[in-house]
XYZ file of C-alpha atoms in Angstrom:
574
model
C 0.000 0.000 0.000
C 3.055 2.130 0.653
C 4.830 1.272 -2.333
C 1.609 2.280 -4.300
C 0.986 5.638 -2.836
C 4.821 6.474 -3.359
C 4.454 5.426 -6.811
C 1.374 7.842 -7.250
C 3.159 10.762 -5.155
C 6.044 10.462 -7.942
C 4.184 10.199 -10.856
C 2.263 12.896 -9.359
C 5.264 15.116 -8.506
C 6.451 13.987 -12.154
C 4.059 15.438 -13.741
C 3.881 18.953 -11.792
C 7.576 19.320 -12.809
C 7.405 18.275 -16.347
C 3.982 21.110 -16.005
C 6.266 23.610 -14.938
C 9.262 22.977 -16.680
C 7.013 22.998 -20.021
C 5.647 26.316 -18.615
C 8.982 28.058 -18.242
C 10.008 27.099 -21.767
C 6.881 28.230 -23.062
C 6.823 31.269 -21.883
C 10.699 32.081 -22.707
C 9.950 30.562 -25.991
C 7.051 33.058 -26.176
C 9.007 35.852 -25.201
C 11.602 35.101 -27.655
C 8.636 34.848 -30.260
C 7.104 38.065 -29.613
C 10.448 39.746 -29.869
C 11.621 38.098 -33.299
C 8.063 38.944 -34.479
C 8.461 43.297 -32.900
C 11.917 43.364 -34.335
C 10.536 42.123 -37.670
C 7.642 44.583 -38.089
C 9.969 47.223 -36.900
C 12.694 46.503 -39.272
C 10.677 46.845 -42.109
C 9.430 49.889 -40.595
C 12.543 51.300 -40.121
C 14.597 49.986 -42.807
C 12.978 51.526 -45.678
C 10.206 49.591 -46.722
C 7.849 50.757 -49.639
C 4.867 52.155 -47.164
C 3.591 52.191 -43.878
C 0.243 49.908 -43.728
C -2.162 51.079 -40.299
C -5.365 49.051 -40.307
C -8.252 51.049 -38.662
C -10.721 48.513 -36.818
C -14.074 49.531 -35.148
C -17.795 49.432 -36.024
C -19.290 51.648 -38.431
C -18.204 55.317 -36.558
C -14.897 53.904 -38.372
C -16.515 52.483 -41.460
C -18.499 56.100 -42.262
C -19.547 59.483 -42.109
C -21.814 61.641 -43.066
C -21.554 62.481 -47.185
C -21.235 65.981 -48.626
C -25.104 66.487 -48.437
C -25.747 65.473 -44.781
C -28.135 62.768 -45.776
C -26.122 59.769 -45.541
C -23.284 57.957 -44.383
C -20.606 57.008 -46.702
C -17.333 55.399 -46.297
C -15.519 57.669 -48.622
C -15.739 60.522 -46.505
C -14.500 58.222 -43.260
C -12.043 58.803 -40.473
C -9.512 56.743 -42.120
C -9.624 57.734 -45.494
C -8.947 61.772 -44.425
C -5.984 59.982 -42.066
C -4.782 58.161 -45.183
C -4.522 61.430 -47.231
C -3.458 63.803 -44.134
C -0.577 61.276 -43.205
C 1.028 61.791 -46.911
C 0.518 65.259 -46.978
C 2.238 66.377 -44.494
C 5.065 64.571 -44.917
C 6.774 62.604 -48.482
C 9.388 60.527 -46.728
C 7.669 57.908 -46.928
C 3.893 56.217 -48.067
C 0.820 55.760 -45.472
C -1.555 53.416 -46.405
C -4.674 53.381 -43.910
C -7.082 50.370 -44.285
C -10.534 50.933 -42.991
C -11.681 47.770 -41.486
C -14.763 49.130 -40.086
C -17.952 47.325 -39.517
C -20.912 48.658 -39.649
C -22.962 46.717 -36.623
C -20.113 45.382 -35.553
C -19.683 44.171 -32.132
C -16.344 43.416 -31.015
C -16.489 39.546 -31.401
C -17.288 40.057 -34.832
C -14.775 42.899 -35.349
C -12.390 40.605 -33.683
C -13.283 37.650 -35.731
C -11.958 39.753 -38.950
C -9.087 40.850 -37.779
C -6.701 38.070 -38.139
C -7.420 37.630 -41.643
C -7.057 40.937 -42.233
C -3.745 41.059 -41.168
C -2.705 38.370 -42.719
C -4.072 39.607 -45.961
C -2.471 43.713 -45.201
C 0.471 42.836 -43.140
C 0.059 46.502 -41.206
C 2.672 48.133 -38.951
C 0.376 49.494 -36.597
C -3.216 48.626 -35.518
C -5.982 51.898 -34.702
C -8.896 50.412 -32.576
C -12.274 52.447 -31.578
C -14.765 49.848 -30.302
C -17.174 49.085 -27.779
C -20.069 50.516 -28.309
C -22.349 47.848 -30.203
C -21.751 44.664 -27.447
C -24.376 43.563 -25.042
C -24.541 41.699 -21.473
C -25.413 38.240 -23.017
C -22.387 38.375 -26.058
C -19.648 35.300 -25.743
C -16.980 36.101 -24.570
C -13.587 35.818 -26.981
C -11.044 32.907 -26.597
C -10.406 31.984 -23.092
C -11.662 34.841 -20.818
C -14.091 33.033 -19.304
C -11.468 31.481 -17.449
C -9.661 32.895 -14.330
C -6.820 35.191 -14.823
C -4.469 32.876 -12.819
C -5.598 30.116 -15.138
C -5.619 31.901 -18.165
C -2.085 33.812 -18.209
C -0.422 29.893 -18.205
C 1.634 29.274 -21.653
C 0.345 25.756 -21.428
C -2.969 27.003 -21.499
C -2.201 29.835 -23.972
C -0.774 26.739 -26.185
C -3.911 25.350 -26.220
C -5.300 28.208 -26.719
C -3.569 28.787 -29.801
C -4.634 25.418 -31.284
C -8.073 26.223 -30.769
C -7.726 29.532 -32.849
C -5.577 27.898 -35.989
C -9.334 25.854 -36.206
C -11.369 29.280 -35.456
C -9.399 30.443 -38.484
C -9.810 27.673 -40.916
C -13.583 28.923 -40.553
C -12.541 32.365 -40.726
C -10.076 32.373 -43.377
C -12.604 33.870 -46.608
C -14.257 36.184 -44.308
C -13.071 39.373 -46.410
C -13.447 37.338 -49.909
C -16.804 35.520 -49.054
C -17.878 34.000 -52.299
C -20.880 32.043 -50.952
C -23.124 31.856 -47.628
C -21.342 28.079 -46.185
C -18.183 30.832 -46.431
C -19.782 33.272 -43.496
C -19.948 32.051 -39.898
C -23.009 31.819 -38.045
C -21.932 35.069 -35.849
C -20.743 37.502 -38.806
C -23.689 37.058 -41.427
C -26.584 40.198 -40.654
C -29.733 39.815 -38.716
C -33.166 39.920 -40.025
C -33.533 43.314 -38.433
C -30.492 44.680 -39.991
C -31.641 42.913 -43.358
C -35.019 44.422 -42.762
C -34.063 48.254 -43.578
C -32.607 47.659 -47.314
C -34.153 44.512 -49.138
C -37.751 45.821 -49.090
C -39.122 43.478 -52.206
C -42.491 42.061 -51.937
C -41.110 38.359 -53.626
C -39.178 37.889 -50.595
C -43.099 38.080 -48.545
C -45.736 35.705 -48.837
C -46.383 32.032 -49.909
C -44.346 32.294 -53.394
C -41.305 33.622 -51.006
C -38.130 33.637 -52.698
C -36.638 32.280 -49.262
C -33.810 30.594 -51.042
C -32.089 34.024 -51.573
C -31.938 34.875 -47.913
C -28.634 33.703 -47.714
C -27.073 35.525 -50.547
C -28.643 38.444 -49.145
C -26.900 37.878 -45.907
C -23.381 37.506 -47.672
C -23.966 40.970 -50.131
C -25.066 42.898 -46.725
C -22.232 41.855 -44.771
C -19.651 42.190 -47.519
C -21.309 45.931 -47.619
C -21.197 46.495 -43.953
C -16.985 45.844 -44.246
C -16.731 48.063 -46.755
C -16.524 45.828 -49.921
C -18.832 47.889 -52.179
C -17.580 46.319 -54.797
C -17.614 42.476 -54.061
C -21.416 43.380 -52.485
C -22.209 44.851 -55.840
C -20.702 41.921 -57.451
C -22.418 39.516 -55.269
C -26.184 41.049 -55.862
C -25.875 41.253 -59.822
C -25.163 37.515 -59.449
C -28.207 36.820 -56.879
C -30.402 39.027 -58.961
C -29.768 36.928 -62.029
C -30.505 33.853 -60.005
C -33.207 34.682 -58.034
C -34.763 37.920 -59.444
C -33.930 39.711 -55.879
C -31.269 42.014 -54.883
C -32.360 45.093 -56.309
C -32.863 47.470 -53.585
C -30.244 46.329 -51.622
C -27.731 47.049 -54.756
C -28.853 50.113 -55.043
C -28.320 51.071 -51.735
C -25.125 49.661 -52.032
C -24.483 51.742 -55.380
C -25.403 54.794 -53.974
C -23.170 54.841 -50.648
C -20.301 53.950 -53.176
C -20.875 57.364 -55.040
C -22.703 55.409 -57.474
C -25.715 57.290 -57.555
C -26.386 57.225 -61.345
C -25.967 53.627 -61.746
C -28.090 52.817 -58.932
C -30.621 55.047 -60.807
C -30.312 53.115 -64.360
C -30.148 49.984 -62.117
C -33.851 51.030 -60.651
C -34.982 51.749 -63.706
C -34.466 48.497 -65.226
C -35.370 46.708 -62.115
C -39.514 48.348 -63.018
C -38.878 47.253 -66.023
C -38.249 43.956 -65.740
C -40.493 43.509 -62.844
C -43.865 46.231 -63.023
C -45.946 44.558 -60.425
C -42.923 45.242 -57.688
C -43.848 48.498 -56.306
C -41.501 48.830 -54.110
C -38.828 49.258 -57.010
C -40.258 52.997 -57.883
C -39.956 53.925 -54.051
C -36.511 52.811 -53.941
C -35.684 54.400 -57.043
C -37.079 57.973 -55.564
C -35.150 57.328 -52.111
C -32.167 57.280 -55.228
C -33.332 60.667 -56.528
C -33.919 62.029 -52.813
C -30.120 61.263 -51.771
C -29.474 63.338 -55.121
C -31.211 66.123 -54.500
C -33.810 65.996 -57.047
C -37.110 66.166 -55.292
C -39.226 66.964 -57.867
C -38.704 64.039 -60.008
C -38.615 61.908 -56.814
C -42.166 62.888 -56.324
C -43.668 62.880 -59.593
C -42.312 58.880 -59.644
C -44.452 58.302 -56.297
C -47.260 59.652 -57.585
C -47.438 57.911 -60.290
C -46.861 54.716 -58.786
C -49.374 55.919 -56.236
C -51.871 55.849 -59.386
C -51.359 52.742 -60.153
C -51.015 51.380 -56.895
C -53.433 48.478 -57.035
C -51.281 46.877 -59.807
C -48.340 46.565 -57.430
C -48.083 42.992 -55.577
C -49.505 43.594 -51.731
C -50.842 47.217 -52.715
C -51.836 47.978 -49.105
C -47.968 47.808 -47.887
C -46.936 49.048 -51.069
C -48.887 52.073 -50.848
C -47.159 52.753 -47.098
C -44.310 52.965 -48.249
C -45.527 55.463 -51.243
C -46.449 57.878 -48.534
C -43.513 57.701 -46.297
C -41.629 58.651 -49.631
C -43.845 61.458 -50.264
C -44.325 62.470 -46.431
C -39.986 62.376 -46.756
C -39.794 64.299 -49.657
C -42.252 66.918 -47.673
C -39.420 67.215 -44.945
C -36.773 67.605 -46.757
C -38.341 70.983 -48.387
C -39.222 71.867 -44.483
C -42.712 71.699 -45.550
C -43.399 69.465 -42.183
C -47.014 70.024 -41.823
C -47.611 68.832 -45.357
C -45.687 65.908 -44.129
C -47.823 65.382 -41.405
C -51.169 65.559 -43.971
C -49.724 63.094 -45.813
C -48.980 60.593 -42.611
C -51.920 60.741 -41.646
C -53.719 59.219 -44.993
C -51.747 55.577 -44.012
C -53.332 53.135 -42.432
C -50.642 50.518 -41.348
C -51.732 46.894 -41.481
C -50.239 45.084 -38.319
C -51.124 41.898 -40.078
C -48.583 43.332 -43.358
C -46.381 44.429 -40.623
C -46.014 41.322 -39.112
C -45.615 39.290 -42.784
C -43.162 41.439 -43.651
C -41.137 42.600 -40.348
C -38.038 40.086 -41.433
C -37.469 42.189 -45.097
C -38.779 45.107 -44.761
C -39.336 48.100 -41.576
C -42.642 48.499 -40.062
C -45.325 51.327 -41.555
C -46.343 51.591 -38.846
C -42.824 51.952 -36.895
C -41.727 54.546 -39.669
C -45.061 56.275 -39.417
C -44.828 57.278 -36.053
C -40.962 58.283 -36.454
C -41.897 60.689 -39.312
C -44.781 61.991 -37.186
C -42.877 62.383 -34.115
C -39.724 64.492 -36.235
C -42.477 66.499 -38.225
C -44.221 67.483 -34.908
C -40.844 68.384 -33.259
C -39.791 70.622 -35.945
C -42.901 72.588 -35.962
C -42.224 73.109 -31.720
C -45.771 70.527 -31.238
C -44.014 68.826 -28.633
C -46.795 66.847 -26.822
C -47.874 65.138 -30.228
C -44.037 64.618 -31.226
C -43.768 62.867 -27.751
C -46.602 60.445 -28.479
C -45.042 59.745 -31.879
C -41.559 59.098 -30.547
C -42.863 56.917 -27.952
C -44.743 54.784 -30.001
C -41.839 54.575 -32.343
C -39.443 53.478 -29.526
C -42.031 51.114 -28.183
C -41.980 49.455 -31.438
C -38.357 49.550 -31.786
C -36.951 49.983 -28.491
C -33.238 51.253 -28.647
C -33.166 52.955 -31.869
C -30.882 55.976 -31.260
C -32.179 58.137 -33.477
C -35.673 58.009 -32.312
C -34.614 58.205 -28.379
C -32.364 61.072 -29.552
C -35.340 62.894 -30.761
C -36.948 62.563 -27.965
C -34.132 63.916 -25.917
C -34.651 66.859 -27.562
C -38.483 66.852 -26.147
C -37.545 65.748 -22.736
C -35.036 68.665 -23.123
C -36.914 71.935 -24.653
C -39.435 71.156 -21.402
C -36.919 70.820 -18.720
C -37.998 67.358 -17.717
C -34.525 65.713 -17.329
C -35.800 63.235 -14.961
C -38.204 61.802 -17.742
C -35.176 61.549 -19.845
C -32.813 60.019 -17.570
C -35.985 57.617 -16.412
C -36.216 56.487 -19.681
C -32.767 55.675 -20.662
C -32.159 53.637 -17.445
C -35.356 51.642 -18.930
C -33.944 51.482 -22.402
C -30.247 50.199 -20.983
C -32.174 47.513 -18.746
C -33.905 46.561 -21.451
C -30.849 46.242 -24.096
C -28.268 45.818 -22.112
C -26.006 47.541 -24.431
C -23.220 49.360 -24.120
C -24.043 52.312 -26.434
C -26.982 52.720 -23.892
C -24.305 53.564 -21.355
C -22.453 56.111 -23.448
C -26.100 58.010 -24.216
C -26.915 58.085 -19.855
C -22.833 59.412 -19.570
C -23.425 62.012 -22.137
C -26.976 63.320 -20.090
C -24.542 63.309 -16.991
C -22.145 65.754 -18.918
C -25.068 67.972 -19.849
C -26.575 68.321 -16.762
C -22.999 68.506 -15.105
C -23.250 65.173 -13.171
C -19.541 64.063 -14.564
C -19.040 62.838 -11.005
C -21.768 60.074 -11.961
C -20.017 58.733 -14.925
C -17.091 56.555 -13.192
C -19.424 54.889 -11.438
C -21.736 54.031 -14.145
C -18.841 52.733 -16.137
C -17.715 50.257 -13.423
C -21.428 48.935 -13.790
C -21.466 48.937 -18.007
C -17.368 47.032 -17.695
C -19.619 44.372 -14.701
C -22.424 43.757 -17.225
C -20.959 43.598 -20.515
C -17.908 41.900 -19.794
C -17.151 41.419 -23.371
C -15.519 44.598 -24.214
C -12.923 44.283 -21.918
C -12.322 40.610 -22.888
C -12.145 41.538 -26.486
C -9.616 44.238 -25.252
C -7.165 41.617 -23.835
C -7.201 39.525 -26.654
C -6.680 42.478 -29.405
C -3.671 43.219 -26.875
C -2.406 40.257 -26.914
C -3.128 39.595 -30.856
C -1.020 43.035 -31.340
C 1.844 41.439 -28.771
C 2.282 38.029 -30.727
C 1.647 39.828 -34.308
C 4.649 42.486 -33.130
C 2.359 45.127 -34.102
C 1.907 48.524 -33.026
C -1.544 48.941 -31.134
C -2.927 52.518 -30.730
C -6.881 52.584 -28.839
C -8.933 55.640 -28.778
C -11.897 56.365 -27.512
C -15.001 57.844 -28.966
C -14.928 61.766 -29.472
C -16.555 63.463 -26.121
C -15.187 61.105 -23.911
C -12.108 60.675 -21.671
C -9.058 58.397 -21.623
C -10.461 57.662 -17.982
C -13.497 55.761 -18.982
C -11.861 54.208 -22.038
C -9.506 52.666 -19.477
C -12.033 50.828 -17.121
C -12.240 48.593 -19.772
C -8.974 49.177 -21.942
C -6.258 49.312 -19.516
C -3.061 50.688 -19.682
C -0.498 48.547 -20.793
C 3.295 48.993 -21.716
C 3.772 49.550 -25.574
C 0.261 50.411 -26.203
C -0.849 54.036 -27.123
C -3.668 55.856 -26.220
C -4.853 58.589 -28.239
C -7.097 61.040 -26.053
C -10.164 62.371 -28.450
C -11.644 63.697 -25.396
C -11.917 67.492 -26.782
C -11.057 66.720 -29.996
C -15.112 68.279 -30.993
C -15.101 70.684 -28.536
C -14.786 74.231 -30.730
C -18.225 72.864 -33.188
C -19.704 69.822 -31.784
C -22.978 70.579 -33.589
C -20.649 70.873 -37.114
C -18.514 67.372 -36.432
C -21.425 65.000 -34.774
C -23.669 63.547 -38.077
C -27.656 64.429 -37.370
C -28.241 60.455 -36.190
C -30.889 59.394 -38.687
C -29.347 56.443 -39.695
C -30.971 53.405 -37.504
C -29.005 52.413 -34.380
C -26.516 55.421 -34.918
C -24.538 55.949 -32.746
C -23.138 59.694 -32.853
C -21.511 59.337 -36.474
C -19.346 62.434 -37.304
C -19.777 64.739 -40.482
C -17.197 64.485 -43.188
C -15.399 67.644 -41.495
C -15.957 65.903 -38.716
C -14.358 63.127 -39.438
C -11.319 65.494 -40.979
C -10.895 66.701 -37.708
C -10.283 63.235 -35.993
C -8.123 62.329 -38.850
C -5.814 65.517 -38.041
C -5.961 64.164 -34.366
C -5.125 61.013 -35.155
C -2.172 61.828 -37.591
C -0.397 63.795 -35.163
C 0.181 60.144 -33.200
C 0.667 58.320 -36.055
C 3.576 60.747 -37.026
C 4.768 61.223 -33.662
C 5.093 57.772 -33.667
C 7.219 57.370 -36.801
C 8.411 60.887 -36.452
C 12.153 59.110 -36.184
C 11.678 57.048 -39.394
C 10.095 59.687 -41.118
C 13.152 62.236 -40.282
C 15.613 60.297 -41.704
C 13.966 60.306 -45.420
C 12.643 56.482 -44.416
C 15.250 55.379 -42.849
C 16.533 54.710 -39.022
C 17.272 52.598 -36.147
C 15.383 49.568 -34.892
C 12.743 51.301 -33.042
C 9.282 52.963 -34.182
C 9.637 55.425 -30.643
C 5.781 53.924 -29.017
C 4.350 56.080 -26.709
C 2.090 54.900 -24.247
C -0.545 58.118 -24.211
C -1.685 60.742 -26.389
């Protein structure tokens, strides 16, 4: 009996050493790694390589901004594409090349779940990160965080770890060339509600669905949503020829591309090929709306609104022919025609409900029209009952609680406001619901209250900060640099309850980077779900913040006409 337990005490014993000893030369081994793999990156840096690649991560404040006509959001006029042509400007030693890998809806497991192929497909030299804002109390957390930190820091368990991801990015490994819809995971590919705002056709409703399409539909959105306006565009021709769908979508597509005319001729010979789908001449005057050219937007309505009953579904056909003409109304500032005109719909809940995966609610966008019309003409109890009902029916749509702000606001009733959002962030648990309550704080001069209510958004959504360590430590084994900001408005203080400090990764404060025009750099939040987008000289202005890092950074490099030591010069804070 002796014997036996001696034998299981050394064989026990055995394998704690063997544990350890494999954990020492792990972690030397993994020291030694991450050095070989810094000193790589910053030899080409230094050493005189062609260009300097900085990939720009984040949801879709990073993927867009407002266009040149405030009525949409377009990546061309984006953060990184002013940084991009700031960085060469002021300076011709060497190239900048700034990737925007934003996602629009992105959370940061999806954002995450990009970036590995994306820098294995850009090979950049430093990594820019805003994100946060989009994750929720019930999201997964990345990798191994769900593990203790004792646990988790092991090499052994990092090891495994590691094995785990080389299979997570077998899966992952087409996610910025998707060619079909078994080539998008599960997590990345679009929700119905997300779908629901630009597909719109009535042959994707009903018994004759064309269901089959979904998928492709998924694929073109998402591709969209990462800025590949070109594969998307690609990707609907191809599902339009097979299933007859895709057309609306494309368009929109088109037109946030700059495409505007081809997304006209595109509408165009979508009603021709298809007459009885009504909802082709409404998407065709949204086309002429983003142009400009009201007039012929609403002579198309009308007459599609005269031959209404031809249309498949004419009762949710004919919504939608009023919301364009009740839109059209608004934009001339002619808001209590609008409101004549919103009044003539009668929304069908049973439509509504048919519909709700492909297309938004009348009803929903009835009451948000109503509530903005009745706001601008100072009716504020009717806007309130519009904007209620419109954020019952959609509960955590920023623009529409925004909107209501403004209500809550012009009558003093804070309380109501701040009553409201606590309800809206209990209900979504969502950590742009935080950054809404912190901003009413800073209005109202409560700043004392934010800390704490960012201890209790980090407690809840644990997910940020767990995507934080891992894009830390993907930066660390990738020897990349790694510079986090936070969102314009607020401070390096919050951003660091759930992106810590850390040694050789910079922190850019945007804290007052708005501060002289915050009404001229902050987008008017129309788009669904916004989250405070910036205006194209908005989005200048964080580029020029931004670039003053990003050449402090290489300032060394860039001195000696693109060439130097072994060292980029990292700073920790900005």
């Amino acid at each position: 009996m002796k014997r036996r337990l001696r034998k299981l005490l050394s064989a026990l014993l055995g394998a704690i050493v063997a544990l350890v000893a494999m954990e020492l030369l792990l972690s030397l081994a993994y020291k030694g790694f991450v050095v070989i793999q810094a000193r790589a990156n910053r030899a080409e840096v230094m050493g005189g390589a062609d260009e300097i690649r900085i990939l720009c991560i984040g949801e879709s404040t990073t993927a867009v901004a407002g266009d040149e006509t405030g009525r949409m959001l377009v990546p061309h006029t984006s953060y990184p594409v002013h940084l991009e042509r700031i960085l060469n400007e002021r300076q011709d030693a060497v190239h900048f090349r700034v990737i925007n890998n934003g996602m629009m809806g992105g959370t940061t497991a999806t954002i995450l779940a990009t970036l590995q192929p994306s820098i294995d497909t850009y090979d950049p030299h430093m990594i820019i990160a805003m994100m946060g804002i989009k994750d929720t109390a019930d999201q997964q957390l990345p990798g191994l965080e769900w593990l203790p930190d004792a646990i988790r820091s092991l090499r052994t368990v990092q090891l495994l770890s590691w094995a785990r991801e080389a299979i997570s990015l077998r899966r992952h490994a087409y996610v910025l060339d998707v060619r079909s819809a078994d080539d998008l995971p599960e997590e990345l590919k679009p929700s119905y509600n997300q779908l629901s705002k630009f597909i719109k056709e009535t042959r994707m409703i009903g018994p004759d669905a064309e269901l089959e399409a979904t998928g492709d539909l998924q694929v073109a959105t998402y591709l969209w949503f990462i800025d590949r306006h070109n594969q998307a565009a690609d990707f609907l021709r191809r599902t339009i020829d097979r299933y007859g769908v895709g057309y609306n979508l494309l368009a929109r597509v088109l037109v946030t591309g700059s495409r505007a005319e081809e997304a006209e001729q595109l509408m165009r010979q979508a009603i021709a090929r298809d007459p009885a789908e009504g909802m082709y001449r409404v998407s065709l005057a949204e086309v002429l709306v983003d142009e400009g050219r009201l007039d012929e937007a609403q002579a198309v309505l009308e007459e599609a609104d005269a031959h209404r009953m031809q249309f498949r579904y004419p009762p949710l056909v004919s919504g939608y022919i009023q919301l364009g003409l009740a839109r059209i109304a608004m934009e001339r500032g002619d808001y209590a025609g609008a409101i004549e005109i919103l009044r003539l719909i009668r929304p069908s809940d049973r439509l509504d409900a048919m519909s709700s995966d492909f297309f938004p609610r009348v009803r929903l966008m009835r009451a948000l029209a109503l509530g903005e019309s009745y706001l601008q003409l100072g009716d504020l109890h009717n806007a309130e009952i519009h904007l209620t009902e419109a954020l019952q029916l959609r509960p955590g749509a920023h623009a529409t609680m925004w909107m209501l702000s403004q209500v809550y606001r012009q009558q003093g009733r804070r309380d109501d406001e701040e009553r409201l959002r606590r309800e809206l962030l209990q209900r979504r648990q969502r950590m742009a619901e935080y950054f809404e309550l912190a901003k009413l704080f800073r209005i109202h001069g409560d700043d004392a209250r934010i800390p704490e209510l960012f201890d209790e958004a980090v407690a809840r959504i644990p997910s940020v900060a767990a995507s934080y360590r891992e894009l830390y430590a993907i930066a660390e084994r990738e020897g990349i640099d790694l510079a986090v900001m936070q969102y314009p408005s607020f401070s390096l203080e919050l951003l660091h309850k759930y992106a810590p400090e850390k040694d050789g990764v910079i922190f850019i404060d945007n804290e007052h980077v708005f501060d002289d025009n915050p009404d001229g750099y902050f987008f008017e939040p129309r788009f669904p779900n916004s989250f405070s987008h910036y205006t194209d000289e908005g989005a200048e202005v964080l580029a020029r913040h931004v670039a003053d890092t990003v050449l402090d950074v290489y300032a060394e490099r860039i001195a000696q006409g693109g060439r130097g030591p072994d060292s980029p010069g990292a700073t920790t804070s900005r």
